[in-house]
Short mmCIF file of C-alpha atoms in Angstrom, two decimals:
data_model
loop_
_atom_site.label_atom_id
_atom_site.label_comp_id
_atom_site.label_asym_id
_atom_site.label_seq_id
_atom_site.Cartn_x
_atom_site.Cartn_y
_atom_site.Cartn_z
CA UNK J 1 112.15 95.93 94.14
CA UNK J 2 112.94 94.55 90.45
CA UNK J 3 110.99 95.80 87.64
CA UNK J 4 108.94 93.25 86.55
CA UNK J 5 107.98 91.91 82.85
CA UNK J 6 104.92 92.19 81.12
CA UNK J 7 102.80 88.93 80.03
CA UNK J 8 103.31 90.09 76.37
CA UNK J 9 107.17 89.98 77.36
CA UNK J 10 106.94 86.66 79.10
CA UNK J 11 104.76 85.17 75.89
CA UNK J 12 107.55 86.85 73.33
CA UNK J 13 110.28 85.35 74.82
CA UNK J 14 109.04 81.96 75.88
CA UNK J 15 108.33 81.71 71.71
CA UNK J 16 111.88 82.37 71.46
CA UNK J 17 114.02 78.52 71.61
CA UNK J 18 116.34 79.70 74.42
CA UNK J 19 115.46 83.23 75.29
CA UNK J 20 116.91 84.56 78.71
CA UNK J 21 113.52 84.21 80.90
CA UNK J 22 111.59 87.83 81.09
CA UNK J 23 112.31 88.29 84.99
CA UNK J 24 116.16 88.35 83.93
CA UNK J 25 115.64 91.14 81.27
CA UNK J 26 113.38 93.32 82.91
CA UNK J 27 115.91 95.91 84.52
CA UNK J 28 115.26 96.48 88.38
CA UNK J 29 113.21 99.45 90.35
CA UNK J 30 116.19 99.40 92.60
CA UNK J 31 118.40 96.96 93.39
CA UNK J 32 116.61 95.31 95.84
CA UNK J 33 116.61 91.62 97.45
CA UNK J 34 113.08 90.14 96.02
CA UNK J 35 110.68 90.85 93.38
CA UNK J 36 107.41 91.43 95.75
CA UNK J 37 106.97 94.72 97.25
CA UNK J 38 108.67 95.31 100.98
CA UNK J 39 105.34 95.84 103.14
CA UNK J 40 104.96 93.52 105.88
CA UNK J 41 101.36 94.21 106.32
CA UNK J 42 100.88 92.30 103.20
CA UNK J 43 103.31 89.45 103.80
CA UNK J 44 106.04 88.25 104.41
CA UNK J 45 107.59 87.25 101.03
CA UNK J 46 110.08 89.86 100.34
CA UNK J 47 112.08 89.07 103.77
CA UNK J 48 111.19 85.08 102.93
CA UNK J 49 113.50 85.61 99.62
CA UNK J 50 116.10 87.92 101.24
CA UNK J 51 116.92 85.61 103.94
CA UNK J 52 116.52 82.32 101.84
CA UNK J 53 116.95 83.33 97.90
CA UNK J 54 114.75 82.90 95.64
CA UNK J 55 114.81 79.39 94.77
CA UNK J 56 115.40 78.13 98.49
CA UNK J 57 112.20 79.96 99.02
CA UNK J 58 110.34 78.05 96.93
CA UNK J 59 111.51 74.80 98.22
CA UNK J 60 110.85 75.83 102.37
CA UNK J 61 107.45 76.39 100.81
CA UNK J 62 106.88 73.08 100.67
CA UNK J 63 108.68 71.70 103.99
CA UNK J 64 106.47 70.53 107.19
CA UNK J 65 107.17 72.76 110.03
CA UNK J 66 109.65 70.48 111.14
CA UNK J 67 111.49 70.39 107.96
CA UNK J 68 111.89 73.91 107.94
CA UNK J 69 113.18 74.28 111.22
CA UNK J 70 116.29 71.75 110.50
CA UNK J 71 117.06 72.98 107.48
CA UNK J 72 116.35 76.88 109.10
CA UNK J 73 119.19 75.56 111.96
CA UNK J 74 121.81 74.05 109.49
CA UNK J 75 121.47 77.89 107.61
CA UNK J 76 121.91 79.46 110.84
CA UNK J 77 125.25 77.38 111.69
CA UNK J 78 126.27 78.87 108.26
CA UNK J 79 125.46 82.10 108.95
CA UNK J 80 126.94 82.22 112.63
CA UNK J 81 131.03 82.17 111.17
CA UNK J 82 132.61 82.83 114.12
CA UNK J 83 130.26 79.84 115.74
CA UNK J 84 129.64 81.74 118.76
CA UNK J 85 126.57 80.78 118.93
CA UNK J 86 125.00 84.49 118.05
CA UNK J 87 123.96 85.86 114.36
CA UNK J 88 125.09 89.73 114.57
CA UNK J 89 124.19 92.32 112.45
CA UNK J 90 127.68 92.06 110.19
CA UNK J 91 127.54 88.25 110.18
CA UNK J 92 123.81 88.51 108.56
CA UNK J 93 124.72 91.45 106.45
CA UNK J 94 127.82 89.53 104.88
CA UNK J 95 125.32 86.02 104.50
CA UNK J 96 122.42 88.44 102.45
CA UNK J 97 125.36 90.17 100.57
CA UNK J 98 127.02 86.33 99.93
CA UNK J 99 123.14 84.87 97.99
CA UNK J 100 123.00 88.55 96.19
CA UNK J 101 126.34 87.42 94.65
CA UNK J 102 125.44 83.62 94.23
CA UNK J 103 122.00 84.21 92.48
CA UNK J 104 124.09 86.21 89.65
CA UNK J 105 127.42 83.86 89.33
CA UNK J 106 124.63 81.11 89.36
CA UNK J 107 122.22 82.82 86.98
CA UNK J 108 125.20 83.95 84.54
CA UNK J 109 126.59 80.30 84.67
CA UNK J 110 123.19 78.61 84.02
CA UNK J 111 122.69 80.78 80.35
CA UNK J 112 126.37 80.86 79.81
CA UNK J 113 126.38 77.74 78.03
CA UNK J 114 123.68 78.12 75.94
CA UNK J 115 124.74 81.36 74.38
CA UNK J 116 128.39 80.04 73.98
CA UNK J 117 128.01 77.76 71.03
CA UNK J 118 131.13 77.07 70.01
CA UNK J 119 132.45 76.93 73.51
CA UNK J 120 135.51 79.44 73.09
CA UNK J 121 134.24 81.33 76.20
CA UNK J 122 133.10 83.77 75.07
CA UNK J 123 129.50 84.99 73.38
CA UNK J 124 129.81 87.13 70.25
CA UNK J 125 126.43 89.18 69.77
CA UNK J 126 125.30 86.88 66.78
CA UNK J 127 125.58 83.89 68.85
CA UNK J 128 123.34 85.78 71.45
CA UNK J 129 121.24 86.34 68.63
CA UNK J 130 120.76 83.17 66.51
CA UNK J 131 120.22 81.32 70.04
CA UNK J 132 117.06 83.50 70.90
CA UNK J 133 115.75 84.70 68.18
CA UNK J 134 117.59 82.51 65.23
CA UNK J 135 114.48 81.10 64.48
CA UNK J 136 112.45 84.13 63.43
CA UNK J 137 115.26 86.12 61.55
CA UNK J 138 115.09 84.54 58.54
CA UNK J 139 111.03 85.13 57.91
CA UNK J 140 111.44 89.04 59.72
CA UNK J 141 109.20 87.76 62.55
CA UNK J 142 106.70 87.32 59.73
CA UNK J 143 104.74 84.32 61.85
CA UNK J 144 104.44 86.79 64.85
CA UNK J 145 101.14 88.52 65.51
CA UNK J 146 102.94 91.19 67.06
CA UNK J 147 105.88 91.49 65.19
CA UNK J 148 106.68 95.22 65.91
CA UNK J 149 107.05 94.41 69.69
CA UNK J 150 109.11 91.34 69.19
CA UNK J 151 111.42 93.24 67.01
CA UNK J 152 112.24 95.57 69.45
CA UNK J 153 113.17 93.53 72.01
CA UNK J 154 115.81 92.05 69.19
CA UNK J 155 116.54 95.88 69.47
CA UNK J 156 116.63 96.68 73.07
CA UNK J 157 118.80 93.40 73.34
CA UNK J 158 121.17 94.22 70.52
CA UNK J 159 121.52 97.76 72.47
CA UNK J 160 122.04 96.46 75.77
CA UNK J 161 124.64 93.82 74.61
CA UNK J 162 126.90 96.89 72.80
CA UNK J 163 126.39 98.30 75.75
CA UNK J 164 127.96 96.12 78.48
CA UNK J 165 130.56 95.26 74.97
CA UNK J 166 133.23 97.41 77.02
CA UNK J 167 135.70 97.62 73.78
CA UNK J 168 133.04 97.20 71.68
CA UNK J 169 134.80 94.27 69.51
CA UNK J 170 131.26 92.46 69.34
CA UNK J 171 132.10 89.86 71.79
CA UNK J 172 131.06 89.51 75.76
CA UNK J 173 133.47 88.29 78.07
CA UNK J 174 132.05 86.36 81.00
CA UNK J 175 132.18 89.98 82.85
CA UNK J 176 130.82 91.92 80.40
CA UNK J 177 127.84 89.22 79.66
CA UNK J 178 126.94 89.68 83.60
CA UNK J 179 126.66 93.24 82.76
CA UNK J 180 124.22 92.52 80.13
CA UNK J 181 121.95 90.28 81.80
CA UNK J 182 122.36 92.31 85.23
CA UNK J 183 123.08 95.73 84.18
CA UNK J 184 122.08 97.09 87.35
CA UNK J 185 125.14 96.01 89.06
CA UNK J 186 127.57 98.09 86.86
CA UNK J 187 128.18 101.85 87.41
CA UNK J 188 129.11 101.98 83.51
CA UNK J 189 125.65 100.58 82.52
CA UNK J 190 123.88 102.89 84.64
CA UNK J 191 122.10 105.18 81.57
CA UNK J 192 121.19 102.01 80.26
CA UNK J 193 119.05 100.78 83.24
CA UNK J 194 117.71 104.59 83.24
CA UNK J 195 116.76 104.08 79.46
CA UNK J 196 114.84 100.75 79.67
CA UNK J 197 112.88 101.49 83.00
CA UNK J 198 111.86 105.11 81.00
CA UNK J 199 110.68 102.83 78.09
CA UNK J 200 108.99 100.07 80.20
CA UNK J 201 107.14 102.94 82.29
CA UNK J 202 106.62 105.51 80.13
CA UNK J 203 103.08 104.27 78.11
CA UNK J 204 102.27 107.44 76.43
CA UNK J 205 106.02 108.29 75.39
CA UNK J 206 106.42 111.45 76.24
CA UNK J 207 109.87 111.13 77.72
CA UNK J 208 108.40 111.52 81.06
CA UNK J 209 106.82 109.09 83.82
CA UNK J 210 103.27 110.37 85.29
CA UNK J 211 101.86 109.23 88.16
CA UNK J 212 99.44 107.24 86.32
CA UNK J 213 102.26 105.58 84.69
CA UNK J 214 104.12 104.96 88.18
CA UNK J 215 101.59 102.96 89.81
CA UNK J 216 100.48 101.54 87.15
CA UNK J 217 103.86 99.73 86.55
CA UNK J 218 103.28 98.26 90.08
CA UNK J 219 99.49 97.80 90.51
CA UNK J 220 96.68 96.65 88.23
CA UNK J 221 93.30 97.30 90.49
CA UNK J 222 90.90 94.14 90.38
CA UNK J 223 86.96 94.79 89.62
CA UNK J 224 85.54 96.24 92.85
CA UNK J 225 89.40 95.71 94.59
CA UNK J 226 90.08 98.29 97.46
CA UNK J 227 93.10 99.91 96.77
CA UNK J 228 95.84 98.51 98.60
CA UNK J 229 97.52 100.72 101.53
CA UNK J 230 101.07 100.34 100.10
CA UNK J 231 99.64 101.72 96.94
CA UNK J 232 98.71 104.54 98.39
CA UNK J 233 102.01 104.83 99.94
CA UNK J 234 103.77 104.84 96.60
CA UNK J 235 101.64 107.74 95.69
CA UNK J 236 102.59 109.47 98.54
CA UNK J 237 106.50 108.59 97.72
CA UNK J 238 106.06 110.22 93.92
CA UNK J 239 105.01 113.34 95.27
CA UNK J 240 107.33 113.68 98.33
CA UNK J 241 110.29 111.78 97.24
CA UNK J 242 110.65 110.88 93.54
CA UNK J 243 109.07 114.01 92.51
CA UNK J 244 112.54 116.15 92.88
CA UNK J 245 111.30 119.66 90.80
CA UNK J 246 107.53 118.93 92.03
CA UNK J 247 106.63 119.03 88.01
CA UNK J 248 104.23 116.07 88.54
CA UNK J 249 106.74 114.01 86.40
CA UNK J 250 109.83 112.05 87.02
CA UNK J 251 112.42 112.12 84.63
CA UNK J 252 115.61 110.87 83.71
CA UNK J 253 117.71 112.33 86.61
CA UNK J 254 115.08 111.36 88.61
CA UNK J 255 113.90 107.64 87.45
CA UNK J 256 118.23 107.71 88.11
CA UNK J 257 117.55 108.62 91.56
CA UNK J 258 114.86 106.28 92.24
CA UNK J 259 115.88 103.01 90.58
CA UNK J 260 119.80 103.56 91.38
CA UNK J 261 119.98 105.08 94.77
CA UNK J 262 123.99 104.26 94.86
CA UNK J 263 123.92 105.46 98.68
CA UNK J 264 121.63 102.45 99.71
CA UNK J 265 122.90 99.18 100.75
CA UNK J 266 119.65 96.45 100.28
CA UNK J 267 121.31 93.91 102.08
CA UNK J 268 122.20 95.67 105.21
CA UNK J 269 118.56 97.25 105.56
CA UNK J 270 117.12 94.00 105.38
CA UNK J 271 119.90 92.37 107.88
CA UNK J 272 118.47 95.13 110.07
CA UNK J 273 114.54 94.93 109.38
CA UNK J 274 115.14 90.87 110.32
CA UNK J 275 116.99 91.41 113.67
CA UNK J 276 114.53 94.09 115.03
CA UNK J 277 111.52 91.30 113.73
CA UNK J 278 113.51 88.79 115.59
CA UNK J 279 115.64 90.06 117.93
CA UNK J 280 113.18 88.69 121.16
CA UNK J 281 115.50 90.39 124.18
CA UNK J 282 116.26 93.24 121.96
CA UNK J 283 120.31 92.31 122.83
CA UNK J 284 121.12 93.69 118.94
CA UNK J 285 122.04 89.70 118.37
CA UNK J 286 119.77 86.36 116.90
CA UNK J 287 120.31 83.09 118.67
CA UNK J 288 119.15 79.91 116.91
CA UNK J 289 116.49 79.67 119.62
CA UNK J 290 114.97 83.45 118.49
CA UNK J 291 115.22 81.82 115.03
CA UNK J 292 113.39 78.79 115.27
CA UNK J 293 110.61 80.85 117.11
CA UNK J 294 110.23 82.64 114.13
CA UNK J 295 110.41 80.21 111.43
CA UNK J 296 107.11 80.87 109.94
CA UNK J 297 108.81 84.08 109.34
CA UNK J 298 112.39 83.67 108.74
CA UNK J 299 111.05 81.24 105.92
CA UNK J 300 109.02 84.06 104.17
CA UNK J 301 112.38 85.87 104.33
CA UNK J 302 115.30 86.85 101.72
CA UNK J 303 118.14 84.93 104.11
CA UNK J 304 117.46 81.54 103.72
CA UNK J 305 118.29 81.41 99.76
CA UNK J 306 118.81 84.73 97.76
CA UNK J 307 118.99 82.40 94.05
CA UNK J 308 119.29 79.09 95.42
CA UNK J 309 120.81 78.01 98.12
CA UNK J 310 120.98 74.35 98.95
CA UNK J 311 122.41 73.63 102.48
CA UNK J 312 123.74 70.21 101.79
CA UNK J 313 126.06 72.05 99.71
CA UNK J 314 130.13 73.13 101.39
CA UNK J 315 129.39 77.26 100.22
CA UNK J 316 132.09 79.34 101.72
CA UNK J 317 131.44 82.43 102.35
#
């Protein structure tokens, strides 16, 4: 799951004239397919933004039952590329993999012109600068009421961009400006992600993540609110899994562990998790006719647009 951004954040950066919206800059748990938390019990929203995307999500939302099911078909027909008339685990695997990559070419293209004023493709730091915070430099954030926070996120930006600067000449490349708004997909900015989930987490900043801390990044109890059983799941995971030297703290090494698990592939989990939901003969396969019988939850699933798919569109795979 992503790592999500405070209000405060979210307020900060919506003052800003063009900042890069808070979800973007808010480094991710792991990387995973969808913001919400994987726990079917709950819902069905992380598999709804797997299969879909995120924004594609949002618009099968709003569909009548029989809206969803012909756009749900024409995704299918994309999905089944050797149009033998069966989804397989590799075809749905490759589709999930396909939005992962479309949400960030589409996401890095969207703020890519903003950023590049004076279209030379390429952003220096100052024009990443003057564009979000340009307004505020000149008085030292003087109008802010929080001033101290909102300077460092000038900071943690100004960090992150040097950062993903590969030879550090001050200026991002389209590559190197992917790395700074997603830095979780680059081995090289690795410490950084380590670094900002450690700050985000760690309230008392002692260099360490309790398990206070943990949940508390995920889960804000409501007056009189039950706890939630995947909360008390994630307790049980700090102990038994994140936990490594059972010190009752997780640090560096292991936020590392936790939020970068190189070994796991997102996409192919959830390919699985959707057959076995779907899968009605249990044949290892999806027809359209298994798919359509589970609409209601195929559209609260991460297939049908990971970042905005729109099936009208000719998208190669």
């Amino acid at each position: 799951m992503m790592l999500l951004s405070s209000l405060l954040y979210l307020y900060l950066l919506a003052a800003a004239a063009l900042a890069v919206p808070a979800q973007e800059k808010r480094v991710h748990h792991q990387a995973g397919l969808s913001d919400h938390v994987h726990d079917d019990s709950q819902n069905y929203q992380y598999d709804h933004e797997a299969f879909l995307g995120k924004e594609e999500a949002k618009t099968f939302d709003q569909l009548t039952p029989e809206e969803s099911k012909d756009r749900l078909a024409k995704i299918v027909d994309r999905i089944d590329t050797d149009k033998d008339g069966y989804v397989t685990h590799s075809e749905l695997h490759q589709w999930i993999k396909h939005r992962q990559r479309r949400y960030i070419e589409e996401n890095v293209n969207k703020h890519w012109k903003d950023y590049d004023q004076n279209r030379d493709d390429k952003i220096a730091w100052e024009e990443y600068k003057n564009t979000t915070y340009g307004y505020y430099l000149g008085e030292e954030f003087s109008d802010i009421e929080d001033k101290d926070t909102y300077k460092s996120m000038l900071t943690r930006d100004e960090r992150r961009f040097k950062s993903a600067d590969k030879d550090r000449d001050g200026i991002a490349t389209r590559e190197e400006f992917t790395a700074f708004l997603h830095p979780e997909e680059f081995d090289y900015m690795k410490d950084v992600v380590v670094q900002e989930t450690m700050e985000d987490i760690d309230k008392d900043g002692d260099g360490k993540i309790n398990l206070h801390e943990y949940i508390g990044d995920m889960y804000t109890p409501e007056d009189s609110e039950s706890e939630p059983d995947w909360v008390q799941t994630e307790r049980k995971h700090f102990g038994e899994f994140r936990d490594v030297n059972k010190d009752g703290y997780l640090d560096a090494n292991e936020v590392a562990q936790w939020v970068l698990p190189g070994e796991v592939d997102h996409a192919d989990n959830e390919a699985k998790h959707l057959i076995y939901e779907t899968d009605t003969n249990k044949d290892g396969r999806l027809t359209l006719s298994e798919m359509l019988d589970k609409t209601d939850y195929l559209r609260m699933s991460t297939i049908t647009d990971y970042g905005g798919m729109r099936v009208e569109e000719h998208d190669e795979l």
